[in-house]
Short mmCIF file of C-alpha atoms in Angstrom, two decimals:
data_model
loop_
_atom_site.label_atom_id
_atom_site.label_comp_id
_atom_site.label_asym_id
_atom_site.label_seq_id
_atom_site.Cartn_x
_atom_site.Cartn_y
_atom_site.Cartn_z
CA MET A 1 27.76 41.55 72.25
CA ARG A 2 29.68 44.10 70.16
CA ARG A 3 31.13 47.04 72.07
CA ILE A 4 30.78 50.30 70.13
CA GLN A 5 32.51 53.43 71.41
CA VAL A 6 30.99 56.76 70.32
CA VAL A 7 33.50 59.62 70.28
CA ALA A 8 31.74 62.99 70.03
CA THR A 9 33.50 66.10 68.72
CA GLY A 10 30.71 68.61 68.04
CA GLY A 11 29.66 69.84 64.61
CA THR A 12 26.19 70.48 63.20
CA ILE A 13 24.93 67.15 64.52
CA ALA A 14 25.53 68.56 68.04
CA SER A 15 24.37 72.12 67.33
CA ARG A 16 21.37 74.15 68.38
CA GLY A 17 20.30 77.49 66.96
CA GLY A 18 20.77 80.74 68.89
CA ALA A 19 20.88 84.48 68.51
CA GLU A 20 24.49 84.37 67.29
CA GLY A 21 23.98 81.37 65.03
CA ARG A 22 24.34 77.64 65.46
CA ARG A 23 26.59 76.44 68.25
CA ALA A 24 27.65 72.90 69.17
CA THR A 25 26.34 72.14 72.67
CA VAL A 26 24.79 68.65 72.53
CA LEU A 27 26.85 65.92 74.20
CA ALA A 28 27.32 62.32 73.18
CA LYS A 29 24.75 60.70 75.49
CA GLU A 30 21.98 62.96 74.17
CA LEU A 31 23.05 62.27 70.59
CA VAL A 32 22.84 58.51 71.12
CA ALA A 33 19.52 58.85 72.95
CA SER A 34 18.06 60.58 69.87
CA VAL A 35 18.73 57.56 67.67
CA GLY A 36 16.05 55.24 69.04
CA PRO A 37 16.63 51.48 69.11
CA LEU A 38 20.31 50.60 68.94
CA PRO A 39 21.63 47.80 66.70
CA THR A 40 20.78 44.37 68.05
CA GLY A 41 23.63 42.93 70.07
CA ALA A 42 25.45 46.25 70.40
CA GLU A 43 26.58 47.82 73.65
CA VAL A 44 27.20 51.55 73.10
CA SER A 45 29.35 53.75 75.34
CA THR A 46 30.02 57.45 74.84
CA ARG A 47 32.84 59.91 75.27
CA ASP A 48 32.95 63.67 74.63
CA VAL A 49 36.34 64.87 73.39
CA VAL A 50 35.53 68.38 72.17
CA THR A 51 32.30 70.15 71.26
CA ARG A 52 32.79 72.65 68.45
CA GLY A 53 32.61 73.10 64.70
CA SER A 54 35.22 71.24 62.69
CA TYR A 55 36.06 74.41 60.77
CA ALA A 56 38.00 75.41 63.91
CA PHE A 57 40.17 72.25 63.95
CA GLY A 58 43.89 72.33 63.25
CA THR A 59 46.07 69.34 62.46
CA ALA A 60 46.99 69.04 66.15
CA ASP A 61 43.28 68.57 66.87
CA LEU A 62 43.05 65.89 64.20
CA LEU A 63 45.92 64.00 65.81
CA THR A 64 44.11 64.24 69.15
CA LEU A 65 41.06 62.63 67.55
CA VAL A 66 43.23 59.89 66.04
CA ARG A 67 44.63 59.16 69.51
CA GLU A 68 41.10 58.94 70.91
CA VAL A 69 40.31 56.24 68.37
CA ARG A 70 43.55 54.45 69.22
CA GLY A 71 42.59 54.52 72.89
CA ALA A 72 39.12 53.13 72.20
CA LEU A 73 40.54 50.26 70.15
CA HIS A 74 43.20 49.59 72.78
CA ASP A 75 40.48 49.37 75.43
CA GLY A 76 38.73 46.64 73.48
CA ALA A 77 36.06 48.38 71.42
CA ASP A 78 34.76 46.28 68.54
CA GLY A 79 34.05 49.45 66.59
CA VAL A 80 34.33 53.22 66.94
CA VAL A 81 31.86 55.86 65.78
CA MET A 82 32.99 59.49 65.69
CA THR A 83 30.49 62.32 65.36
CA HIS A 84 32.14 65.24 63.58
CA GLY A 85 31.42 68.46 61.75
CA THR A 86 31.01 67.99 58.02
CA ASP A 87 33.29 70.89 57.02
CA THR A 88 36.53 68.95 57.53
CA MET A 89 35.26 65.41 58.08
CA GLU A 90 36.92 64.20 54.88
CA GLU A 91 40.30 65.25 56.27
CA THR A 92 39.86 63.49 59.62
CA ALA A 93 38.64 60.35 57.85
CA PHE A 94 41.70 60.36 55.63
CA LEU A 95 44.14 60.85 58.51
CA LEU A 96 42.48 57.93 60.30
CA ASP A 97 42.99 55.90 57.13
CA LEU A 98 46.70 56.67 57.19
CA ALA A 99 46.93 55.91 60.90
CA PHE A 100 45.23 52.50 61.22
CA ASP A 101 45.32 49.12 59.54
CA ASP A 102 43.11 47.58 62.26
CA PRO A 103 40.21 45.61 60.71
CA ARG A 104 37.70 46.87 63.29
CA PRO A 105 35.25 49.46 61.93
CA ILE A 106 36.04 53.15 62.40
CA VAL A 107 33.05 55.21 61.28
CA LEU A 108 32.55 58.97 61.03
CA THR A 109 29.22 60.71 60.69
CA GLY A 110 27.56 64.06 61.23
CA ALA A 111 24.66 66.14 59.99
CA GLN A 112 23.71 68.97 57.68
CA ARG A 113 20.81 70.16 59.83
CA PRO A 114 21.19 71.00 63.52
CA PHE A 115 19.99 68.90 66.44
CA ASP A 116 16.98 71.16 67.11
CA ASP A 117 15.82 71.29 63.49
CA ARG A 118 12.38 69.74 63.00
CA ALA A 119 13.86 67.63 60.20
CA ALA A 120 17.24 66.92 61.82
CA ASP A 121 19.24 64.35 59.85
CA GLY A 122 21.73 63.62 62.62
CA PRO A 123 19.77 60.88 64.42
CA ALA A 124 19.34 58.85 61.22
CA ASN A 125 22.99 59.30 60.24
CA LEU A 126 24.17 58.29 63.71
CA GLY A 127 21.84 55.30 63.71
CA ASP A 128 23.26 54.20 60.36
CA ALA A 129 26.83 54.72 61.60
CA LEU A 130 26.15 52.54 64.65
CA ALA A 131 24.64 49.87 62.41
CA VAL A 132 27.73 49.91 60.19
CA ALA A 133 30.11 49.79 63.16
CA ALA A 134 28.28 46.77 64.53
CA ASP A 135 28.17 44.87 61.22
CA GLU A 136 30.66 42.27 60.04
CA ALA A 137 30.54 43.75 56.51
CA ALA A 138 32.41 46.82 57.76
CA ARG A 139 35.41 44.86 59.04
CA GLY A 140 38.50 45.36 56.93
CA GLN A 141 37.00 48.30 55.03
CA GLY A 142 39.20 50.88 56.73
CA PRO A 143 37.71 54.08 58.12
CA LEU A 144 34.31 54.87 56.63
CA LEU A 145 32.26 58.04 56.38
CA VAL A 146 28.54 57.29 56.77
CA PHE A 147 26.04 59.81 55.51
CA ASP A 148 22.49 59.70 54.12
CA GLY A 149 22.42 55.92 53.98
CA PHE A 150 25.81 55.33 52.36
CA ALA A 151 29.23 54.41 53.74
CA PHE A 152 32.19 55.82 51.80
CA PRO A 153 35.81 54.72 52.16
CA ALA A 154 37.98 57.52 53.54
CA ARG A 155 40.21 57.88 50.49
CA GLY A 156 38.48 59.95 47.86
CA VAL A 157 35.42 60.99 49.86
CA ARG A 158 34.47 64.67 49.45
CA LYS A 159 31.85 67.01 50.75
CA SER A 160 29.92 67.88 47.61
CA ASP A 161 27.04 70.03 48.79
CA THR A 162 26.96 72.79 51.38
CA MET A 163 23.33 72.27 52.44
CA SER A 164 21.85 69.04 51.07
CA ALA A 165 21.38 66.01 53.33
CA HIS A 166 23.18 64.03 50.62
CA ALA A 167 26.36 65.90 51.42
CA PHE A 168 29.15 63.48 50.47
CA THR A 169 30.26 61.64 47.35
CA ALA A 170 33.34 59.71 46.27
CA PRO A 171 33.95 60.69 42.65
CA GLY A 172 35.16 57.79 40.54
CA ARG A 173 35.01 55.41 43.50
CA GLY A 174 31.53 55.26 45.00
CA PRO A 175 30.31 53.92 48.36
CA ALA A 176 31.41 50.66 49.95
CA LEU A 177 28.20 49.93 51.88
CA ARG A 178 24.58 51.01 51.97
CA VAL A 179 22.30 51.08 55.01
CA VAL A 180 18.66 50.18 54.34
CA ASP A 181 16.33 50.35 57.34
CA GLY A 182 19.16 49.41 59.67
CA ARG A 183 20.43 46.61 57.44
CA VAL A 184 23.97 46.95 56.04
CA VAL A 185 24.33 45.98 52.37
CA PRO A 186 27.84 45.52 50.90
CA LEU A 187 28.36 47.27 47.56
CA SER A 188 32.04 46.55 46.95
CA GLN A 189 34.91 44.47 48.24
CA PRO A 190 37.48 46.06 50.60
CA ARG A 191 40.47 47.50 48.72
CA PRO A 192 44.02 46.78 49.87
CA ARG A 193 45.39 49.69 51.89
CA PRO A 194 49.14 50.31 52.24
CA ARG A 195 50.61 50.86 55.70
CA PHE A 196 51.93 54.26 56.62
CA PRO A 197 54.55 54.95 59.35
CA LEU A 198 52.69 57.77 61.12
CA ASP A 199 53.67 58.53 64.71
CA LEU A 200 50.34 59.10 66.46
CA ASP A 201 52.00 60.79 69.44
CA LEU A 202 53.22 63.77 67.44
CA PRO A 203 51.96 67.06 68.87
CA ASP A 204 51.27 68.34 65.35
CA LEU A 205 52.07 67.79 61.69
CA PRO A 206 54.45 69.92 59.64
CA ARG A 207 52.97 72.81 57.74
CA VAL A 208 51.90 72.07 54.16
CA ASP A 209 50.02 74.68 52.15
CA VAL A 210 47.59 74.37 49.24
CA VAL A 211 48.18 76.78 46.36
CA PRO A 212 45.40 77.30 43.81
CA VAL A 213 45.84 77.73 40.07
CA TYR A 214 43.71 80.27 38.19
CA PRO A 215 44.21 82.52 35.19
CA GLY A 216 47.12 84.80 36.05
CA ALA A 217 48.38 82.76 39.02
CA ASP A 218 52.12 83.22 39.46
CA GLY A 219 54.64 81.80 41.91
CA LEU A 220 53.88 84.17 44.77
CA PHE A 221 51.96 81.76 46.99
CA VAL A 222 54.37 78.85 46.47
CA ARG A 223 57.29 81.02 47.54
CA ALA A 224 55.31 82.59 50.40
CA ALA A 225 54.38 79.14 51.72
CA LEU A 226 58.02 78.06 51.80
CA ASP A 227 59.07 81.36 53.36
CA ALA A 228 56.46 80.71 56.09
CA GLY A 229 58.09 77.36 56.88
CA ALA A 230 56.02 74.92 54.84
CA ALA A 231 57.61 71.49 54.46
CA GLY A 232 56.00 71.19 51.05
CA VAL A 233 53.19 72.44 48.85
CA VAL A 234 50.13 70.99 47.19
CA VAL A 235 49.09 72.65 43.94
CA ALA A 236 45.36 72.65 43.18
CA ALA A 237 45.94 72.71 39.46
CA VAL A 238 43.50 73.27 36.63
CA GLY A 239 42.19 70.41 34.53
CA ALA A 240 44.25 67.23 34.56
CA GLY A 241 47.12 68.93 36.39
CA ASN A 242 48.20 72.09 34.62
CA ALA A 243 49.58 75.48 35.62
CA GLY A 244 51.04 78.54 33.91
CA PRO A 245 54.77 79.08 33.35
CA GLU A 246 55.36 81.40 36.31
CA LEU A 247 53.84 78.97 38.79
CA VAL A 248 55.71 76.07 37.16
CA GLU A 249 58.95 78.00 37.69
CA ALA A 250 58.18 78.40 41.40
CA VAL A 251 57.41 74.68 41.68
CA ALA A 252 60.76 73.85 40.09
CA GLU A 253 62.50 76.13 42.59
CA ALA A 254 60.68 74.44 45.48
CA VAL A 255 61.60 70.93 44.39
CA ALA A 256 65.21 71.94 43.72
CA SER A 257 65.43 73.28 47.29
CA GLY A 258 64.24 69.97 48.73
CA HIS A 259 60.56 70.80 49.24
CA PRO A 260 58.19 68.21 47.72
CA VAL A 261 55.27 69.42 45.63
CA LEU A 262 52.13 67.40 44.95
CA ILE A 263 49.86 68.10 42.01
CA CYS A 264 46.09 67.67 42.40
CA SER A 265 43.18 69.17 40.50
CA ARG A 266 40.68 71.78 41.50
CA VAL A 267 38.17 69.72 39.44
CA HIS A 268 35.81 67.66 41.57
CA SER A 269 36.34 64.32 39.82
CA GLY A 270 39.11 62.53 37.95
CA PRO A 271 42.86 61.89 38.22
CA VAL A 272 45.76 64.13 37.28
CA ALA A 273 48.42 63.23 34.73
CA PRO A 274 51.25 65.08 32.94
CA LEU A 275 49.60 65.32 29.52
CA TYR A 276 49.94 68.88 28.21
CA ALA A 277 53.11 70.52 26.94
CA GLY A 278 53.97 73.62 28.90
CA GLY A 279 51.58 72.65 31.71
CA GLY A 280 51.49 69.21 33.31
CA THR A 281 54.53 67.95 31.45
CA GLU A 282 56.59 70.88 32.75
CA LEU A 283 55.42 70.27 36.32
CA HIS A 284 56.41 66.61 35.94
CA ARG A 285 59.79 67.57 34.50
CA ALA A 286 60.31 69.90 37.46
CA GLY A 287 59.95 66.93 39.82
CA ALA A 288 56.42 67.44 41.14
CA VAL A 289 54.47 64.32 42.17
CA PHE A 290 51.08 63.79 40.53
CA ALA A 291 48.67 62.65 43.28
CA ASP A 292 46.25 60.52 41.25
CA ASP A 293 42.66 61.46 42.22
CA LEU A 294 43.33 62.73 45.74
CA SER A 295 41.67 66.03 46.57
CA PRO A 296 44.08 68.84 47.45
CA TRP A 297 42.86 68.63 51.05
CA GLN A 298 43.59 64.93 51.50
CA ALA A 299 46.87 65.26 49.59
CA ARG A 300 47.89 68.00 52.00
CA LEU A 301 47.54 65.59 54.92
CA LEU A 302 49.39 62.84 53.06
CA LEU A 303 52.36 65.14 52.42
CA ALA A 304 52.27 66.52 55.98
CA ALA A 305 52.26 63.01 57.42
CA ALA A 306 55.11 61.96 55.13
CA SER A 307 57.10 65.04 56.12
CA ALA A 308 56.71 64.08 59.80
CA VAL A 309 58.53 60.74 59.44
CA PRO A 310 62.13 61.24 60.61
CA GLY A 311 64.97 60.05 58.42
CA ARG A 312 62.71 59.22 55.48
CA SER A 313 62.15 60.88 52.13
CA PRO A 314 58.65 62.43 52.10
CA GLU A 315 58.54 62.12 48.33
CA ALA A 316 59.42 58.40 48.43
CA LEU A 317 56.78 57.77 51.11
CA VAL A 318 54.13 59.62 49.09
CA ARG A 319 55.01 57.82 45.86
CA ALA A 320 54.86 54.42 47.58
CA TRP A 321 51.50 55.18 49.19
CA LEU A 322 50.01 56.41 45.91
CA ALA A 323 51.25 53.21 44.23
CA GLY A 324 49.56 51.10 46.91
CA GLU A 325 52.87 49.88 48.29
CA ASP A 326 54.09 49.64 51.86
CA PRO A 327 56.61 52.37 52.69
CA PRO A 328 60.21 51.90 51.55
CA SER A 329 62.79 51.37 54.26
CA GLY A 330 65.54 53.86 55.00
CA SER A 331 65.80 57.30 53.45
#
């Protein structure tokens, strides 16, 4: 018998319509009851942590959710399923990926249509998530996001449609598993995942801001972020990692003052690289770290987590993680 703990946090999957709009009100037991037959050999227990939209979560809330998963694993769960709003599910999945190297399945799911919709997709998604959490093929995969019949590894998963039931993709990576009528089908082998020294008992993570690049963007938002106390900045650059000269100058100032800067792309798919003179090459020369194919939103959490490790260089931790290496010792 596999023990599966469901951790409910609200979101569309738990929402009903009302005069003021959709509101999360459905609790975990009712969500599980909507699924129908549970996976054979699975014993499912439920816990409600919070019941609201994930757009209202801060990083302190995400750490609370990570601790809930830690508690479930500590209590002997063979797998954990978290129901979650889709707006920021990719961030929570990524933070869980940084936090755990436990082989037991950790699965997130949600819905695009509310619980009281006549074509609600939540019950099917939750049923698939339970099937994945109970299946041996999910062990060692790291945290997974299950949606519309596919299970995506946390790193690289992105919400790609605001309304469609096929809401998530993993550009350049693809899903790890597929669920077909309750049967879990492996699509790829688990990838090695480096450890990360994240203290799960932190009350919050340091501030890290995302600064967009667009025609005419200058250094205002980089400097404002640092003035507001940001430990570092993520630049959502254009193309393969480019920005104009005024923003590059602000990045150079930030790095020189000891504030790490990560470069991502505002493009949905593909890695960044310092290829273009006056753009990416200048950012690289200024000391910015190019964050491979991480989205700006996942890169923000990586840099925040690295900045929370006492006595260690955030830049060195980020570079090691991006290279697939365990963290370097010392500062």
